[in-house]
């Protein structure tokens, strides 16, 4: 799955759950739920930074009052995950009986679906 967006604050490794937008003509900083897409003039914030944000003197802060929650997986992520599960559930190709020689050594197959890779378990 796609890696989650990270907080824009320097050195903060936490997952972003809110988006900060400045409305310059109204001297207002708006902290709301995480936007669907990262925009060039907005900042993604983790919950602690979203809750503790202060604005410059003379500015107002409008802050979302509910819980900040990580975004749900996108449809692309869910489809890729479902395909990976289906690939992993497919039966392995039949192996030749132990007494029959093989022309090449059998190696586990690695399937690739979208941006996920399925690695079969070792026996």
N, CA and C of each residue as an Amber inpcrd file, in Angstrom:
protein
   369
   0.8340000  -1.1730000   0.0000000   0.0000000   0.0000000   0.0000000
   0.8810000   1.2400000   0.0000000   0.3380000   2.3120000  -0.4230000
   1.0330000   3.5750000  -0.4580000   1.3910000   3.9720000   0.9630000
   2.5870000   4.5550000   1.1150000   2.9660000   4.9500000   2.4640000
   2.1510000   6.1650000   2.8820000   1.7970000   6.2290000   4.1840000
   0.9770000   7.3400000   4.6400000   1.7530000   8.6530000   4.5740000
   1.0090000   9.7410000   4.4340000   1.6460000  11.0530000   4.4210000
   2.1690000  11.3580000   5.8140000   3.2800000  12.0160000   5.8740000
   3.9310000  12.3530000   7.1330000   3.6960000  13.8120000   7.4880000
   3.8530000  14.0980000   8.7750000   3.7370000  15.4630000   9.2770000
   4.7690000  16.3440000   8.5860000   4.3770000  17.5620000   8.2330000
   5.2560000  18.4960000   7.5330000   6.2690000  19.1670000   8.4640000
   6.0850000  19.0730000   9.7700000   7.0120000  19.7200000  10.7050000
   8.3760000  19.0490000  10.6250000   9.4290000  19.8480000  10.6150000
  10.7950000  19.3090000  10.5030000  11.0770000  18.2820000  11.5790000
  11.5720000  17.1360000  11.1530000  11.9810000  16.0940000  12.0790000
  10.8630000  15.2790000  12.6960000   9.6210000  15.5440000  12.3500000
   8.5030000  14.7900000  12.9230000   8.2210000  13.5730000  12.0490000
   8.3170000  12.3620000  12.6140000   8.1040000  11.1540000  11.8140000
   6.6580000  10.6600000  11.8250000   5.7630000  11.3450000  12.5600000
   4.4020000  10.8280000  12.7390000   3.5480000  10.9800000  11.4770000
   2.5110000  10.1470000  11.4080000   1.5710000  10.1670000  10.2870000
   0.6990000  11.4130000  10.3670000   0.4730000  12.0350000   9.2290000
  -0.3820000  13.2190000   9.1670000  -1.8450000  12.8260000   9.2990000
  -2.6010000  13.6250000  10.0640000  -4.0370000  13.4020000  10.2240000
  -4.8330000  14.6890000  10.0050000  -4.1370000  15.8070000   9.7710000
  -4.7910000  17.0990000   9.6040000  -4.0700000  17.8950000   8.5280000
  -4.7700000  18.8740000   7.9690000  -4.1770000  19.7570000   6.9700000
  -4.3150000  21.1970000   7.4370000  -3.1980000  21.9170000   7.3850000
  -3.1510000  23.3350000   7.7430000  -3.1770000  24.1510000   6.4630000
  -4.0840000  25.1260000   6.4180000  -4.1900000  26.0360000   5.2860000
  -4.2090000  27.4590000   5.8240000  -3.4470000  28.3520000   5.2070000
  -3.4550000  29.7580000   5.5990000  -4.3610000  30.5310000   4.6570000
  -5.2420000  31.3470000   5.2180000  -6.0900000  32.2470000   4.4350000
  -5.5320000  33.6410000   4.6930000  -4.6110000  34.0610000   3.8350000
  -3.8500000  35.2750000   4.0810000  -4.7100000  36.5300000   4.1260000
  -5.6810000  36.6590000   3.2300000  -6.4890000  37.8930000   3.1990000
  -7.3950000  38.0240000   4.4180000  -7.5680000  36.9310000   5.2040000
  -8.3690000  37.0030000   6.4320000  -7.5030000  36.7920000   7.6760000
  -6.1810000  36.7030000   7.4990000  -5.2490000  36.4690000   8.6060000
  -5.7120000  35.3090000   9.4800000  -5.9910000  34.1850000   8.8280000
  -6.5370000  33.0130000   9.5240000  -5.7640000  31.7600000   9.1170000
  -5.4790000  30.9310000  10.1150000  -4.8990000  29.6020000   9.8740000
  -6.0110000  28.6000000  10.1410000  -6.2670000  27.7120000   9.2000000
  -7.3430000  26.7310000   9.3260000  -6.7220000  25.3360000   9.4350000
  -7.0410000  24.6300000  10.5280000  -6.5590000  23.2610000  10.7410000
  -7.7770000  22.3560000  10.6670000  -7.8460000  21.5560000   9.6120000
  -8.9930000  20.6790000   9.4190000  -8.5570000  19.2470000   9.1890000
  -9.5180000  18.3670000   8.9280000  -9.1790000  16.9640000   8.6330000
  -8.2260000  16.8870000   7.4480000  -7.4770000  15.8130000   7.3650000
  -6.4930000  15.6330000   6.3070000  -7.1550000  15.7140000   4.9410000
  -6.6110000  16.5630000   4.0840000  -7.1280000  16.7140000   2.7190000
  -6.8740000  15.4200000   1.9420000  -7.7300000  15.1500000   0.9670000
  -7.6100000  13.9250000   0.1700000  -6.2780000  13.8640000  -0.5670000
  -5.7560000  15.0080000  -0.9930000  -4.4980000  15.0610000  -1.7280000
  -3.6230000  16.1530000  -1.1400000  -2.3150000  15.9400000  -1.1540000
  -1.3740000  16.9660000  -0.7070000  -1.4010000  18.1050000  -1.7280000
  -1.6020000  19.3080000  -1.2630000  -1.6430000  20.4830000  -2.1240000
  -0.3820000  21.3090000  -1.8910000   0.0580000  22.0630000  -2.8920000
   1.3120000  22.8080000  -2.7550000   1.3280000  23.8500000  -1.6310000
   0.2130000  24.4880000  -1.3330000   0.2160000  25.5770000  -0.3490000
  -0.4570000  25.1830000   0.9590000  -0.4560000  23.8940000   1.2650000
  -0.9960000  23.4190000   2.5320000   0.0750000  22.5950000   3.2350000
  -0.1570000  22.3090000   4.5130000   0.8080000  21.5530000   5.3010000
   0.0780000  20.4320000   6.0160000   0.6270000  19.2320000   5.9330000
   0.0490000  18.0890000   6.6400000   0.6300000  18.0540000   8.0460000
  -0.2260000  17.8070000   9.0430000   0.2110000  17.7980000  10.4370000
  -0.2420000  16.5250000  11.1450000   0.5790000  16.0480000  12.0820000
   0.1680000  14.9520000  12.9620000  -0.7690000  15.5340000  14.0240000
  -1.3930000  14.6670000  14.7880000  -2.3570000  15.1530000  15.7760000
  -1.7400000  16.1030000  16.8150000  -0.5890000  15.7630000  17.4300000
  -0.0320000  16.7010000  18.4140000   0.2710000  18.0790000  17.8230000
   0.8120000  18.1360000  16.6140000   1.1040000  19.4300000  16.0090000
  -0.1750000  20.1470000  15.5720000  -1.1860000  19.4160000  15.1360000
  -2.4560000  20.0420000  14.7570000  -3.1380000  20.6580000  15.9720000
  -3.0570000  19.9910000  17.1180000  -3.7060000  20.4890000  18.3400000
  -2.9450000  21.6620000  18.9690000  -1.6160000  21.6900000  18.7980000
  -0.8190000  22.7060000  19.4890000  -0.4370000  23.9000000  18.6080000
  -0.8760000  23.9090000  17.3530000  -0.5080000  24.9870000  16.4410000
  -0.9400000  26.3440000  16.9800000  -0.0320000  27.3040000  16.9160000
  -0.3790000  28.6910000  17.2410000  -0.1240000  29.5300000  16.0050000
  -0.8470000  30.6300000  15.8780000  -0.7200000  31.4970000  14.7080000
   0.0430000  32.7570000  15.1020000   0.5620000  33.4490000  14.1210000
   1.2520000  34.7180000  14.4170000   0.3060000  35.7160000  15.0890000
   0.8920000  36.6610000  15.8250000   0.0940000  37.6900000  16.5010000
  -0.8110000  38.3990000  15.4920000  -2.0670000  38.5600000  15.8540000
  -3.0380000  39.2100000  14.9790000  -3.7850000  38.2420000  14.0710000
  -3.3900000  36.9920000  14.0790000  -4.0430000  35.9770000  13.2650000
  -4.9780000  35.1560000  14.1310000  -5.9870000  34.5880000  13.4990000
  -6.9080000  33.6690000  14.1730000  -6.5870000  32.2430000  13.7320000
  -6.9120000  31.2890000  14.6130000  -6.7810000  29.8770000  14.2660000
  -8.1730000  29.2760000  14.3120000  -8.5930000  28.6850000  13.2160000
  -9.8480000  27.9390000  13.1640000  -9.4370000  26.4770000  13.1510000
  -9.8940000  25.7380000  14.1740000  -9.4460000  24.3580000  14.3300000
 -10.6310000  23.4160000  14.3330000 -10.4780000  22.3020000  13.6470000
 -11.4740000  21.2190000  13.6420000 -11.6980000  20.7630000  15.0780000
 -12.9350000  20.6220000  15.4980000 -13.2410000  20.2760000  16.8860000
 -13.3690000  18.7820000  17.1350000 -13.5370000  17.9820000  16.1040000
 -13.7100000  16.5360000  16.2910000 -12.3690000  15.8330000  16.4170000
 -12.4120000  14.5120000  16.3150000 -11.1980000  13.7000000  16.3580000
 -10.5120000  13.7560000  14.9950000  -9.2000000  13.8300000  15.0210000
  -8.4340000  13.7100000  13.7880000  -8.1400000  12.2330000  13.6010000
  -8.4720000  11.6990000  12.4500000  -8.2620000  10.2750000  12.1860000
  -7.4660000  10.1080000  10.9090000  -6.6310000   9.0600000  10.8600000
  -5.9070000   8.7960000   9.6030000  -6.9090000   8.5350000   8.4890000
  -6.5490000   8.8720000   7.2560000  -7.4800000   8.6500000   6.1470000
  -7.6760000   7.1640000   5.8960000  -8.8640000   6.7830000   5.4050000
  -9.0690000   5.3750000   5.0480000  -8.2400000   5.0330000   3.8310000
  -7.9590000   3.7450000   3.6100000  -7.2050000   3.3580000   2.4130000
  -7.9650000   3.7620000   1.1610000  -7.2380000   4.0840000   0.1190000
  -7.8970000   4.4510000  -1.1310000  -8.3740000   3.1910000  -1.8410000
  -9.2210000   3.3580000  -2.8280000  -9.7270000   2.2250000  -3.6100000
  -8.5660000   1.4840000  -4.2670000  -7.5580000   2.2310000  -4.7740000
  -6.3980000   1.5900000  -5.4020000  -5.6870000   0.6790000  -4.4150000
  -5.5320000   1.1430000  -3.1620000  -4.8630000   0.3310000  -2.1440000
  -5.6620000  -0.9340000  -1.8530000  -6.9730000  -0.8050000  -1.7600000
  -7.8190000  -1.9600000  -1.4560000  -7.8100000  -2.9680000  -2.5970000
  -7.8350000  -2.4910000  -3.8330000  -7.8060000  -3.3870000  -4.9910000
  -6.4670000  -4.1240000  -5.0300000  -5.3640000  -3.4130000  -4.8060000
  -4.0490000  -4.0510000  -4.8220000  -3.9310000  -5.0890000  -3.7140000
  -4.4700000  -4.7850000  -2.5500000  -4.4340000  -5.7330000  -1.4410000
  -5.2600000  -6.9770000  -1.7670000  -6.4560000  -6.7850000  -2.3230000
  -7.3120000  -7.9200000  -2.6880000  -6.6240000  -8.7990000  -3.7390000
  -5.9720000  -8.1780000  -4.7110000  -5.2750000  -8.9580000  -5.7350000
  -4.1160000  -9.7380000  -5.1230000  -3.4030000  -9.1390000  -4.1850000
  -2.2900000  -9.8350000  -3.5290000  -2.7890000 -11.0250000  -2.7310000
  -3.9220000 -10.8720000  -2.0580000  -4.4940000 -11.9780000  -1.2850000
  -4.9300000 -13.0960000  -2.2200000  -5.5810000 -12.7380000  -3.3320000
  -5.9950000 -13.7530000  -4.3070000  -4.7790000 -14.4970000  -4.8630000
  -3.7190000 -13.7540000  -5.1870000  -2.5010000 -14.3660000  -5.7250000
  -1.9010000 -15.3330000  -4.7110000  -1.8610000 -14.9600000  -3.4660000
  -1.2860000 -15.8180000  -2.4260000  -2.1460000 -17.0560000  -2.1930000
  -3.4440000 -16.9630000  -2.4370000  -4.3540000 -18.0880000  -2.1930000
  -4.3990000 -19.0850000  -3.3420000  -3.8380000 -18.7180000  -4.4930000
  -3.8510000 -19.6450000  -5.6310000  -3.0410000 -20.8820000  -5.2820000
  -3.5310000 -22.0640000  -5.7030000  -2.7600000 -23.2790000  -5.4090000
  -1.4310000 -23.2690000  -6.1500000  -0.4330000 -23.8650000  -5.5300000
   0.8910000 -23.9590000  -6.1480000   0.8080000 -24.9020000  -7.3430000
   1.6310000 -24.6980000  -8.3670000   1.6020000 -25.6150000  -9.5080000
   2.0130000 -27.0090000  -9.0440000   1.4630000 -28.0510000  -9.6810000
   1.7820000 -29.4120000  -9.2390000   3.2760000 -29.6840000  -9.3780000
   3.8140000 -30.3630000  -8.3750000   5.2340000 -30.7310000  -8.4100000
   5.3600000 -32.1350000  -8.9770000   6.4430000 -32.4010000  -9.7110000
   6.6360000 -33.7650000 -10.2160000   6.9090000 -34.6950000  -9.0420000
   6.5510000 -35.9700000  -9.1860000   6.8340000 -36.9130000  -8.0980000
   8.3270000 -36.9240000  -7.7900000   8.6560000 -37.2590000  -6.5660000
  10.0410000 -37.2330000  -6.1000000  10.9690000 -38.1200000  -6.9240000
  10.4510000 -39.2260000  -7.4860000  11.3310000 -40.1490000  -8.1960000
  11.5830000 -39.7300000  -9.6470000  10.8450000 -38.7290000 -10.1530000
  11.0600000 -38.2680000 -11.5270000  12.0830000 -37.1420000 -11.5290000
  13.0640000 -37.2120000 -12.4210000  14.0440000 -36.1180000 -12.4750000
  13.3960000 -34.8720000 -13.0720000  13.8700000 -33.7520000 -12.6510000
  13.3690000 -32.4920000 -13.2030000  14.4500000 -31.8970000 -14.0810000
  14.0390000 -31.1310000 -15.0530000  15.0120000 -30.5510000 -15.9740000
  15.6610000 -29.3140000 -15.3680000  14.9820000 -28.6390000 -14.4620000
  15.5750000 -27.4790000 -13.8010000  15.0970000 -27.4750000 -12.3590000
  15.8710000 -26.8740000 -11.4710000  15.4500000 -26.8500000 -10.0650000
  14.1880000 -26.0190000  -9.8970000  13.3130000 -26.4730000  -9.0020000
  12.0760000 -25.7390000  -8.7190000  12.3820000 -24.6090000  -7.7500000
  11.9950000 -23.4110000  -8.1250000  12.1770000 -22.2720000  -7.2250000
  10.8090000 -21.6800000  -6.9570000  10.6060000 -21.1530000  -5.7470000
   9.3100000 -20.5420000  -5.4630000   9.0710000 -19.3780000  -6.4190000
   7.8570000 -19.2450000  -6.8590000   7.5100000 -18.1440000  -7.7440000
   7.1450000 -16.9190000  -6.9200000   7.5240000 -15.7770000  -7.4420000
   7.1380000 -14.5270000  -6.8010000   6.1530000 -13.8360000  -7.7280000
   4.9710000 -13.5420000  -7.1900000   3.9720000 -12.8440000  -7.9820000
   4.0900000 -11.3500000  -7.7430000   3.6940000 -10.5690000  -8.7110000
   3.7390000  -9.1140000  -8.5470000   2.4110000  -8.5680000  -8.9990000
   1.7410000  -7.8410000  -8.1390000   0.4510000  -7.2400000  -8.4610000
   0.4980000  -5.7760000  -8.0600000   0.3680000  -4.8920000  -9.0340000
   0.3720000  -3.4660000  -8.7140000   1.6690000  -3.1010000  -8.0080000
   1.5730000  -2.5410000  -6.8350000   2.7560000  -2.1560000  -6.0920000
   2.9910000  -3.0510000  -4.8780000   2.3630000  -4.2400000  -4.8590000
   2.5880000  -5.2160000  -3.7950000   3.2740000  -6.4380000  -4.3690000
   4.1050000  -7.0920000  -3.5880000   4.7710000  -8.2940000  -4.0290000
   4.3880000  -9.4210000  -3.0950000   3.9830000 -10.5680000  -3.6530000
   3.6090000 -11.7300000  -2.8760000   4.7950000 -12.6810000  -2.8610000
   5.2330000 -13.0490000  -1.6740000   6.3170000 -14.0140000  -1.5390000
   5.7410000 -15.2220000  -0.8520000   5.7310000 -16.4040000  -1.5270000
   5.1310000 -17.5920000  -0.9110000   5.9410000 -18.0340000   0.2930000
   5.2850000 -18.6940000   1.2650000   6.0160000 -19.1550000   2.4500000
   6.9770000 -20.2710000   2.0760000   8.0790000 -20.3560000   2.8380000
   9.0520000 -21.4220000   2.6110000   8.5820000 -22.6720000   3.3270000
   8.7490000 -23.8160000   2.6950000   8.3030000 -25.0730000   3.2890000
   9.4260000 -25.7270000   4.0310000
